[in-house]
XYZ file of C-alpha atoms in Angstrom:
664
model
C 1.594 15.322 -8.670
C -0.816 12.380 -8.869
C 0.336 10.224 -5.951
C -2.084 7.353 -6.597
C -0.633 7.078 -10.111
C 2.863 7.118 -8.597
C 1.937 4.242 -6.252
C 0.624 2.115 -9.125
C 3.717 2.776 -11.264
C 6.006 2.008 -8.326
C 4.246 -1.295 -7.593
C 4.284 -2.325 -11.281
C 8.015 -1.571 -11.399
C 8.574 -3.723 -8.319
C 6.519 -6.572 -9.812
C 8.546 -6.346 -13.031
C 11.772 -6.496 -11.039
C 10.522 -9.487 -9.057
C 9.479 -11.268 -12.238
C 12.965 -10.948 -13.710
C 14.480 -12.157 -10.453
C 12.085 -15.107 -10.246
C 12.915 -16.145 -13.815
C 16.610 -16.153 -13.051
C 15.960 -18.306 -9.994
C 13.754 -20.765 -11.887
C 16.453 -21.366 -14.480
C 18.528 -23.272 -11.890
C 17.431 -26.802 -10.951
C 17.603 -27.540 -7.271
C 16.819 -30.513 -5.057
C 15.597 -30.013 -1.517
C 15.333 -32.406 1.380
C 12.532 -32.300 3.900
C 13.157 -29.986 6.831
C 11.659 -29.333 10.237
C 10.149 -25.841 10.561
C 9.919 -24.285 14.016
C 7.722 -21.198 14.279
C 7.613 -18.690 17.116
C 6.548 -15.115 17.633
C 9.620 -12.880 17.611
C 9.705 -10.601 20.651
C 11.480 -7.288 19.962
C 14.529 -6.620 22.136
C 13.851 -3.777 24.557
C 17.536 -3.446 25.483
C 18.841 -3.205 21.897
C 16.182 -0.848 20.521
C 17.051 2.756 19.683
C 13.715 3.838 21.177
C 11.602 2.689 24.089
C 9.690 -0.481 23.217
C 7.565 -2.478 25.647
C 5.954 -5.850 24.986
C 3.495 -8.295 26.478
C 3.407 -11.783 24.987
C 0.509 -14.210 25.153
C 2.167 -15.980 28.094
C 2.766 -12.657 29.892
C -0.931 -11.849 29.553
C -1.929 -15.244 30.955
C 0.477 -14.995 33.890
C -0.658 -11.565 35.104
C -4.424 -12.065 34.785
C -4.927 -9.146 32.416
C -8.631 -8.742 31.619
C -8.651 -6.606 28.451
C -6.420 -4.903 25.889
C -6.808 -1.578 27.698
C -5.923 -3.231 31.004
C -2.761 -4.628 29.394
C -1.739 -1.302 27.830
C -2.139 0.486 31.177
C 0.867 -1.553 32.374
C 3.196 0.156 29.909
C 5.179 3.157 31.155
C 4.532 6.612 29.715
C 0.964 5.732 28.753
C -2.377 7.200 29.774
C -5.443 5.121 28.891
C -8.557 7.272 29.058
C -11.212 4.892 30.331
C -14.826 5.967 30.705
C -15.524 3.004 32.973
C -17.126 -0.398 32.596
C -16.908 -3.054 29.917
C -18.553 -0.856 27.286
C -16.759 2.413 28.047
C -14.555 3.979 25.376
C -10.808 3.475 25.883
C -8.116 5.480 24.086
C -4.303 5.549 24.387
C -2.146 8.665 24.800
C 1.676 8.472 24.893
C 3.896 10.751 26.992
C 1.366 13.529 27.473
C 0.526 13.883 23.780
C -3.095 13.409 22.711
C -4.469 10.009 21.756
C -4.928 11.236 18.170
C -1.117 10.909 17.868
C -1.100 7.191 18.751
C -1.248 4.760 15.841
C -2.771 1.305 16.318
C -1.501 -1.499 14.078
C -3.502 -4.711 13.695
C -1.239 -7.344 12.167
C 0.882 -4.654 10.546
C -1.842 -2.427 9.066
C -3.115 0.799 10.611
C -6.537 0.861 12.284
C -7.895 4.290 11.437
C -10.773 6.500 12.494
C -10.711 9.596 10.325
C -13.869 10.933 11.963
C -12.489 11.387 15.482
C -8.793 10.628 14.989
C -8.919 8.254 17.992
C -9.087 4.462 18.042
C -11.186 2.789 20.726
C -9.008 -0.160 21.812
C -11.973 -1.516 23.777
C -13.216 -3.116 20.543
C -10.284 -5.553 20.475
C -10.297 -8.813 22.417
C -7.358 -10.604 24.053
C -8.689 -14.001 22.950
C -6.596 -14.334 19.772
C -3.683 -12.025 20.571
C -0.134 -13.371 20.436
C 1.617 -10.124 21.375
C 1.070 -6.484 22.298
C 3.909 -4.005 21.828
C 4.212 -0.263 22.296
C 6.938 1.701 20.522
C 7.601 5.341 21.376
C 9.166 7.248 18.485
C 10.524 5.587 15.346
C 10.620 1.793 15.177
C 13.879 -0.064 14.518
C 12.032 -2.143 11.926
C 12.386 -0.191 8.670
C 10.572 -2.856 6.633
C 7.228 -1.265 7.489
C 4.525 0.866 5.935
C 4.947 4.624 5.687
C 1.853 5.127 7.841
C 3.534 3.326 10.743
C 6.042 6.204 10.843
C 3.402 8.942 10.850
C 2.728 9.076 14.602
C 4.263 9.772 17.996
C 4.108 6.087 18.889
C 2.611 2.792 17.781
C 0.547 0.231 19.654
C 0.976 -2.976 17.678
C -1.504 -5.856 18.072
C -0.314 -9.175 16.645
C -2.745 -12.076 16.389
C -1.931 -15.770 16.699
C -0.743 -17.827 13.713
C -1.618 -21.526 13.764
C 1.086 -24.157 14.143
C 0.619 -27.810 13.233
C 2.653 -30.751 14.523
C 1.083 -34.218 14.495
C -2.329 -33.271 13.083
C -3.843 -31.056 10.395
C -6.100 -29.087 12.689
C -6.089 -27.119 15.923
C -9.143 -26.305 18.002
C -9.716 -24.572 21.250
C -12.747 -23.394 23.107
C -12.914 -21.005 26.004
C -15.528 -19.682 28.394
C -15.138 -16.637 30.614
C -17.753 -15.750 33.221
C -17.616 -13.137 35.915
C -19.067 -10.210 37.780
C -21.965 -8.090 36.534
C -23.397 -10.831 34.378
C -20.330 -11.195 32.174
C -20.581 -14.165 29.820
C -17.979 -14.570 27.104
C -17.679 -17.810 25.048
C -14.927 -18.065 22.437
C -14.162 -20.625 19.695
C -11.031 -21.017 17.585
C -10.446 -23.463 14.751
C -7.434 -23.766 12.439
C -6.934 -26.239 9.592
C -4.019 -27.035 7.300
C -5.448 -27.310 3.793
C -2.241 -28.522 2.135
C 1.500 -27.899 2.220
C 1.028 -24.271 1.223
C -2.239 -23.028 2.733
C -3.941 -23.042 6.111
C -6.670 -20.971 7.693
C -8.023 -20.019 11.096
C -11.526 -18.957 12.065
C -12.460 -17.611 15.460
C -15.439 -15.895 17.023
C -16.643 -14.641 20.381
C -19.732 -13.271 22.029
C -19.568 -11.022 25.066
C -22.504 -9.786 27.066
C -22.830 -8.182 30.490
C -25.257 -5.938 32.319
C -22.309 -3.994 33.758
C -24.242 -2.702 36.780
C -21.349 -2.379 39.171
C -21.566 -0.605 42.523
C -19.685 2.573 43.320
C -19.325 5.060 46.135
C -19.149 8.813 45.975
C -18.710 11.317 48.755
C -20.866 14.432 48.802
C -19.615 16.648 51.650
C -20.086 14.318 54.665
C -22.504 11.926 52.978
C -21.354 8.738 51.228
C -23.582 7.888 48.266
C -23.763 4.212 47.262
C -25.285 3.487 43.887
C -25.114 1.147 40.919
C -24.193 2.259 37.432
C -27.139 2.278 35.028
C -27.438 1.817 31.263
C -24.178 -0.143 31.209
C -25.185 -3.270 29.277
C -23.074 -4.520 26.384
C -23.650 -7.059 23.628
C -20.554 -7.597 21.496
C -19.906 -10.081 18.704
C -16.561 -10.518 16.986
C -15.380 -12.868 14.270
C -12.207 -13.124 12.230
C -11.071 -15.280 9.315
C -7.380 -15.611 8.461
C -5.850 -17.366 5.455
C -2.110 -18.098 5.505
C -0.190 -19.075 2.412
C 3.444 -20.104 2.119
C 3.648 -19.941 -1.662
C 7.362 -20.748 -1.671
C 10.091 -20.641 0.960
C 10.546 -16.964 0.168
C 6.967 -15.861 -0.587
C 4.160 -15.533 1.946
C 0.561 -14.425 1.584
C -1.974 -13.654 4.317
C -5.589 -12.507 4.045
C -7.804 -11.345 6.899
C -11.527 -10.578 7.192
C -12.737 -9.021 10.465
C -16.232 -8.172 11.709
C -17.263 -6.432 14.926
C -20.854 -5.749 15.987
C -21.791 -4.127 19.284
C -24.730 -2.544 21.020
C -24.100 -0.851 24.322
C -25.567 1.599 26.734
C -23.563 4.726 27.512
C -23.795 5.235 31.280
C -22.960 8.938 31.222
C -21.413 11.059 33.942
C -22.386 10.875 37.626
C -23.508 14.371 38.582
C -24.641 14.774 42.199
C -27.547 12.364 42.641
C -28.269 11.916 38.924
C -27.394 8.450 37.659
C -29.656 7.994 34.642
C -28.743 7.879 30.974
C -30.793 7.305 27.844
C -27.910 7.161 25.391
C -27.172 4.087 23.300
C -24.500 3.325 20.749
C -24.345 0.773 17.920
C -21.051 0.013 16.168
C -20.549 -2.228 13.172
C -17.045 -2.489 11.762
C -15.834 -4.617 8.896
C -12.471 -4.708 7.199
C -10.555 -7.057 4.976
C -6.836 -6.821 4.413
C -4.192 -8.749 2.501
C -0.420 -8.901 2.758
C 2.122 -10.367 0.349
C 5.832 -10.642 1.266
C 8.658 -11.789 -0.983
C 12.091 -12.359 0.553
C 13.671 -12.236 -2.869
C 17.282 -12.814 -1.882
C 19.865 -11.552 0.597
C 19.648 -8.104 -0.964
C 15.955 -7.439 -1.581
C 12.712 -7.922 0.344
C 9.385 -6.623 -0.892
C 5.880 -6.425 0.541
C 2.571 -5.060 -0.652
C -0.566 -4.676 1.455
C -4.115 -3.540 0.880
C -7.163 -2.906 3.037
C -10.804 -1.956 2.693
C -12.735 -0.936 5.790
C -16.287 0.149 6.565
C -17.557 1.532 9.879
C -21.180 2.214 10.846
C -22.017 4.178 13.996
C -25.502 4.893 15.304
C -26.021 7.083 18.376
C -29.357 7.715 20.084
C -30.101 10.063 22.982
C -33.667 10.163 24.292
C -34.068 13.448 26.091
C -36.875 15.979 26.358
C -34.517 18.818 25.467
C -34.572 17.752 21.802
C -37.454 18.959 19.591
C -38.744 15.438 18.887
C -37.600 14.041 22.219
C -34.814 12.077 20.563
C -31.482 12.710 18.860
C -30.327 10.134 16.339
C -27.002 10.448 14.528
C -25.769 7.877 11.999
C -22.259 8.043 10.541
C -20.671 5.834 7.901
C -16.952 5.721 7.180
C -15.226 3.992 4.281
C -11.505 3.552 3.714
C -9.339 2.213 0.909
C -5.663 1.745 1.775
C -2.733 0.517 -0.355
C 0.937 0.313 0.576
C 4.142 -1.053 -0.902
C 7.586 -1.345 0.752
C 10.954 -2.320 -0.714
C 13.913 -3.208 1.534
C 17.466 -3.235 0.174
C 20.356 -4.701 2.187
C 23.614 -3.229 0.943
C 25.540 -5.599 3.211
C 25.140 -7.145 6.657
C 25.214 -3.754 8.398
C 23.603 -1.234 6.015
C 20.045 -1.341 4.677
C 17.558 1.032 3.066
C 13.803 0.973 2.635
C 11.313 2.854 0.516
C 7.591 2.784 1.354
C 4.689 4.369 -0.503
C 1.181 4.517 0.992
C -2.088 5.790 -0.390
C -5.417 6.010 1.454
C -8.846 7.361 0.581
C -11.377 8.090 3.343
C -15.014 9.228 3.232
C -17.577 10.153 5.886
C -21.352 10.530 5.470
C -24.110 11.316 7.981
C -27.913 11.105 8.172
C -28.630 14.832 8.536
C -28.777 17.586 5.944
C -26.076 20.182 5.628
C -23.274 17.795 6.570
C -20.051 18.412 4.653
C -19.635 14.741 3.560
C -15.850 15.057 3.261
C -13.465 12.763 1.444
C -9.711 12.752 1.986
C -6.833 11.483 -0.153
C -3.530 10.926 1.629
C -0.168 9.986 0.186
C 2.734 9.070 2.476
C 6.261 8.446 1.226
C 8.892 7.095 3.612
C 12.627 6.724 2.996
C 14.667 4.991 5.719
C 18.306 4.068 6.212
C 19.738 1.772 8.892
C 23.233 0.945 10.074
C 23.422 -1.968 12.509
C 26.453 -3.774 13.873
C 27.313 -5.339 17.196
C 27.931 -2.033 18.970
C 26.098 0.672 17.032
C 22.659 1.057 15.481
C 21.659 4.225 13.634
C 18.294 4.753 11.933
C 17.272 7.773 9.862
C 13.851 8.350 8.323
C 12.258 11.019 6.180
C 8.484 11.004 5.777
C 6.710 13.038 3.109
C 3.001 13.728 3.464
C 0.610 15.069 0.852
C -3.094 15.394 1.626
C -6.081 16.802 -0.227
C -9.767 17.035 0.704
C -13.096 17.673 -0.958
C -16.556 18.294 0.483
C -20.106 18.193 -0.847
C -21.322 21.071 1.355
C -19.396 24.085 2.679
C -15.734 25.043 2.611
C -12.707 22.787 2.753
C -9.134 23.219 4.020
C -6.171 23.811 1.748
C -4.101 20.881 0.548
C -1.339 19.970 2.990
C 2.209 18.785 2.424
C 5.072 18.363 4.847
C 8.429 16.623 5.386
C 8.998 14.974 8.781
C 12.498 13.718 9.742
C 13.543 11.364 12.530
C 16.897 10.057 13.765
C 17.690 7.476 16.439
C 20.721 5.524 17.618
C 21.835 2.931 20.127
C 25.494 2.503 21.145
C 27.284 -0.080 23.296
C 30.379 1.665 24.742
C 31.913 -1.443 26.366
C 32.115 -4.887 24.790
C 32.269 -6.576 28.170
C 28.869 -5.340 29.415
C 25.279 -5.201 28.252
C 25.134 -1.425 28.764
C 23.776 0.609 25.837
C 23.121 4.318 25.353
C 20.319 5.471 23.068
C 19.111 8.786 21.748
C 16.424 9.859 19.306
C 14.685 12.805 17.702
C 11.419 12.794 15.801
C 9.420 15.570 14.173
C 5.856 14.571 13.406
C 2.397 16.100 13.127
C -1.237 15.093 12.955
C -3.806 16.610 10.651
C -7.205 17.654 12.052
C -9.850 14.940 12.130
C -13.139 15.252 10.279
C -14.790 16.171 13.602
C -12.238 18.961 14.142
C -12.953 20.357 10.701
C -16.676 19.753 10.117
C -18.465 19.044 13.405
C -21.804 20.854 13.536
C -21.294 24.554 14.458
C -17.894 23.815 16.027
C -15.701 22.631 13.151
C -13.034 24.928 11.734
C -11.659 24.313 8.224
C -8.823 26.815 8.851
C -7.128 24.566 11.416
C -3.410 23.928 11.064
C -1.855 20.514 11.763
C -0.800 19.844 15.360
C 3.019 19.649 15.421
C 5.145 17.604 17.813
C 8.882 17.350 18.429
C 10.191 14.389 20.451
C 13.611 14.150 22.113
C 14.765 11.062 24.025
C 17.959 10.026 25.815
C 18.167 6.645 27.519
C 20.263 3.855 29.015
C 19.578 0.116 28.863
C 21.418 -2.666 30.634
C 20.805 -6.403 30.770
C 22.740 -9.224 32.392
C 22.598 -12.768 33.757
C 24.270 -13.153 37.139
C 23.890 -16.857 37.895
C 21.747 -19.912 37.205
C 19.478 -18.726 40.010
C 19.348 -15.013 39.072
C 19.389 -15.664 35.350
C 18.022 -12.411 33.920
C 17.949 -8.744 34.819
C 17.272 -5.735 32.615
C 16.726 -2.061 33.250
C 15.848 0.772 30.882
C 15.767 4.447 31.843
C 14.709 7.169 29.397
C 14.439 10.917 29.886
C 12.470 12.808 27.283
C 11.221 16.171 26.170
C 8.218 16.748 23.903
C 7.066 20.060 22.486
C 3.582 20.440 21.019
C 2.650 23.480 18.928
C -0.640 24.530 17.349
C -2.449 22.186 19.716
C -6.041 21.699 18.605
C -8.440 22.585 21.418
C -12.116 23.408 21.854
C -12.287 27.089 22.723
C -15.436 28.149 24.627
C -17.228 31.252 23.370
C -20.318 33.151 24.495
C -22.709 31.598 21.986
C -20.905 28.767 20.208
C -17.697 26.912 21.037
C -15.072 26.626 18.318
C -12.213 24.249 17.526
C -9.028 26.304 17.184
C -5.219 26.084 17.162
C -4.502 27.568 20.553
C -2.317 25.334 22.636
C 1.390 24.970 23.334
C 2.497 22.173 25.639
C 5.945 21.339 27.040
C 6.408 17.826 28.382
C 9.409 16.632 30.381
C 9.531 13.112 31.733
C 11.258 9.930 32.834
C 10.352 6.317 32.025
C 11.902 3.532 34.093
C 11.415 -0.190 33.328
C 12.857 -3.175 35.229
C 12.502 -6.921 34.471
C 13.925 -9.861 36.433
C 13.772 -13.657 36.338
C 14.783 -16.138 39.044
C 15.134 -19.880 38.393
C 14.637 -21.211 41.915
C 14.871 -24.854 40.797
C 13.689 -26.967 37.878
C 10.104 -26.689 39.110
C 9.874 -23.144 40.437
C 10.621 -19.833 38.761
C 9.821 -16.293 39.755
C 9.416 -13.293 37.440
C 9.049 -9.687 38.514
C 8.718 -6.495 36.519
C 8.001 -2.874 37.266
C 7.655 0.466 35.521
C 7.568 4.060 36.714
C 6.780 7.274 34.870
C 7.391 10.862 35.911
C 5.719 13.316 33.565
C 5.574 17.085 33.840
C 3.263 18.171 31.020
C 2.490 21.855 31.310
C 0.480 24.333 29.260
C 2.662 27.234 28.062
C 0.153 28.781 25.654
C -0.337 32.200 27.195
C 1.316 33.692 30.319
C -1.924 35.599 30.966
C -4.018 32.425 31.240
C -5.017 31.181 34.687
C -3.796 27.712 33.757
C -0.377 28.875 32.516
C 2.264 26.250 33.451
C -0.393 24.002 34.995
C -0.353 20.242 34.389
C -2.499 19.376 31.361
C -5.753 17.484 31.803
C -5.812 13.806 32.745
C -2.018 13.466 32.862
C -0.573 12.304 36.198
C 2.879 13.469 37.241
C 3.571 10.063 38.781
C 2.357 6.660 37.629
C 3.588 3.100 37.584
C 2.825 -0.601 37.376
C 4.299 -3.853 38.586
C 3.807 -7.592 38.394
C 5.025 -10.720 40.160
C 4.437 -14.269 38.897
C 5.378 -17.591 40.460
C 5.266 -20.637 38.183
C 5.201 -24.108 39.724
C 3.795 -27.596 39.019
C 0.707 -27.038 41.172
C -1.051 -23.656 40.882
C 0.630 -20.661 39.263
C 0.241 -17.360 41.081
C 0.288 -13.835 39.675
C -0.015 -10.415 41.254
C -0.030 -7.059 39.494
C -0.901 -3.464 40.236
C -1.438 -0.196 38.424
C -0.882 3.108 40.236
C -1.550 6.714 39.275
C -1.072 10.002 41.050
C -3.618 12.810 41.061
C -4.803 14.372 37.819
C -6.992 17.326 36.849
C -10.173 17.232 34.771
C -9.904 20.857 33.591
C -6.965 23.053 32.517
C -6.769 24.860 35.880
C -5.017 22.882 38.628
C -7.441 23.833 41.394
C -9.113 21.694 44.044
C -12.511 21.378 42.366
C -10.893 19.971 39.205
C -8.725 17.475 41.068
C -9.103 13.694 40.604
C -7.447 11.665 43.344
C -4.831 9.057 42.573
C -5.402 5.337 42.898
C -3.798 1.890 43.110
C -5.586 -1.028 41.434
C -4.464 -4.533 42.516
C -5.124 -7.770 40.600
C -4.342 -11.358 41.563
C -4.630 -14.460 39.413
C -4.411 -18.212 40.016
C -4.146 -20.642 37.133
C -3.257 -24.183 36.282
C -2.639 -25.896 32.958
C -2.777 -29.674 32.698
C -3.033 -32.448 30.114
C -5.765 -35.087 30.006
C -5.112 -37.481 27.147
C -4.954 -35.434 23.961
C -6.786 -32.548 25.581
C -5.030 -29.629 27.237
C -6.943 -27.650 29.859
C -6.391 -24.315 31.538
C -8.385 -23.087 34.520
C -7.853 -19.546 35.736
C -9.415 -17.310 38.375
C -8.854 -13.544 38.620
C -9.778 -10.888 41.136
C -9.439 -7.288 39.921
C -9.455 -4.138 42.069
C -8.748 -6.301 45.096
C -9.190 -3.418 47.560
C -12.653 -2.624 46.124
C -11.880 1.087 45.883
C -13.957 3.441 43.733
C -11.578 5.510 41.653
C -11.797 7.723 38.572
C -9.687 8.001 35.444
C -12.190 10.391 33.828
C -14.083 12.763 36.098
C -17.610 11.585 37.029
C -17.059 8.175 35.398
C -16.361 5.762 38.292
C -14.304 2.669 37.519
C -15.603 -0.745 38.613
C -14.925 -2.013 42.127
C -13.832 -5.530 43.009
C -14.682 -8.049 40.302
C -14.244 -11.778 39.781
C -13.589 -13.772 36.647
C -13.246 -17.477 35.902
C -11.740 -18.774 32.666
C -11.874 -22.356 31.390
C -9.995 -23.234 28.184
C -9.652 -26.508 26.319
C -7.213 -27.166 23.465
C -6.946 -30.201 21.207
């Protein structure tokens, strides 16, 4: 079946339907009076959701002194952020012991993809223009989404700021961040209302740092004190957004994004060796558009499109190479189209149908490379029942994928159906207690690196399959005017991973194979509180804890049988405390992790010790005429402890940051 043809026909049918509906609406003359429009970012309800969802709003980020997107995500329960250290180190997100290739990243509703590696480096995103971060484990309660948003274990959603205009047609703010290790980060944002229907925003930032932070490492009885080398970064980002409110029921948004970075790759610290000659250049561009039509009480429709290009250049100067240098250049291109139709049968029952199509290519600068291209069609059918006491969501995802190569062999076409079911139930009307349960069957296809990487790729790989089970309780309440909010969410879960894709060492050449089976059992606990001390003082506290037993059950004869999988702590957690007042706001937060292991065997030489990372922040916002100022100071890793998330890649010690922001 030609799925691209199906997508076009489906979209044309929807347009035809909308045209008929629009004509019927236009035949009625109406008169409208001016109205006041109040806009705000909707924060998903963690207590009502059928699956675990965690959020950080723009104000939450400001209050806790979070320094980066990866630093923010590390505060979510059930998450492991692999961080290779420093400002320029790669940072990927893994959920509940399942590889980072299973985590989808949405940027304003559209997937950020990397077909080459299957992993998205969240270090490329800046907090400067972010309105909200949210992490959903399992299937989202929002069924008015793309099919691709359902094709993962969990979704990290990044939502950028939309401009709001009150007494003037423009909004402008400038910001400067300076800090340790030569960090210098200016940022500019400008938004303008063109007319009653259209507005735009343009923002840009430049970030540079030498990144030469100190670290300590113990070698037997000797303590080695060094500075990281080859850690400089030079990053430029810019983004243009156009917002159109065509009618009260039709909205259009267009985005163009550009990212350009050059950075040194510091490499691993091995004994006394601290040098690295590796450098990496990344240039990413994408443009995406989204059109939504809230046709009537029964039908909503959206269509989205995206084109993306990624350029990666890697250089390693080392005498071991024939010419003394290794230079790899990769170019990725992606075309993505999606259309979603939502039908509300009544106030409690709704259905959605989503059809996605994407086309990905990868080229390289050396001969003999496969130069693959991949066509993917995703079809999602969802049903939702939602009343005051019960929410039930069912989803069926169909995947069809085909590949072609210029050189060598290619894998067979793949097709699969993936179901999911989730529910939330309130057993007592008099309390805020809810019970939730969910099941999701999902898989991830091998990346281009898995299939075609030089002398390691394996075109016979099967998709990596995952089954997710979750059972949880949520409860929220307000006890008094003083203790005005309390919520708790506890989830126990079980994940099974089959046909895990691993690199299998061999005598002459390593090979990527389907070898692994992993069983993951865990608990996520999240608590949030708010105290209104008086009309000038309020206190907020939150905490999360994760227990995760993720063991390898591949082969009883293996030495690592039933050992904890790599880089997954059994115990981890985070917490924050913020005090808001008329003088200087105070925030404290911490991230804690138990021991992990760098290799499959849980033996002493592979052990990485646990850590606690403390951050404090002081900030004040004040008005001076028509200008609004914010001054903020942060201290990260307050105890100045050298710790490791990835073996031999020390994380930075104590660091300082000052932020000055002006809005008008």
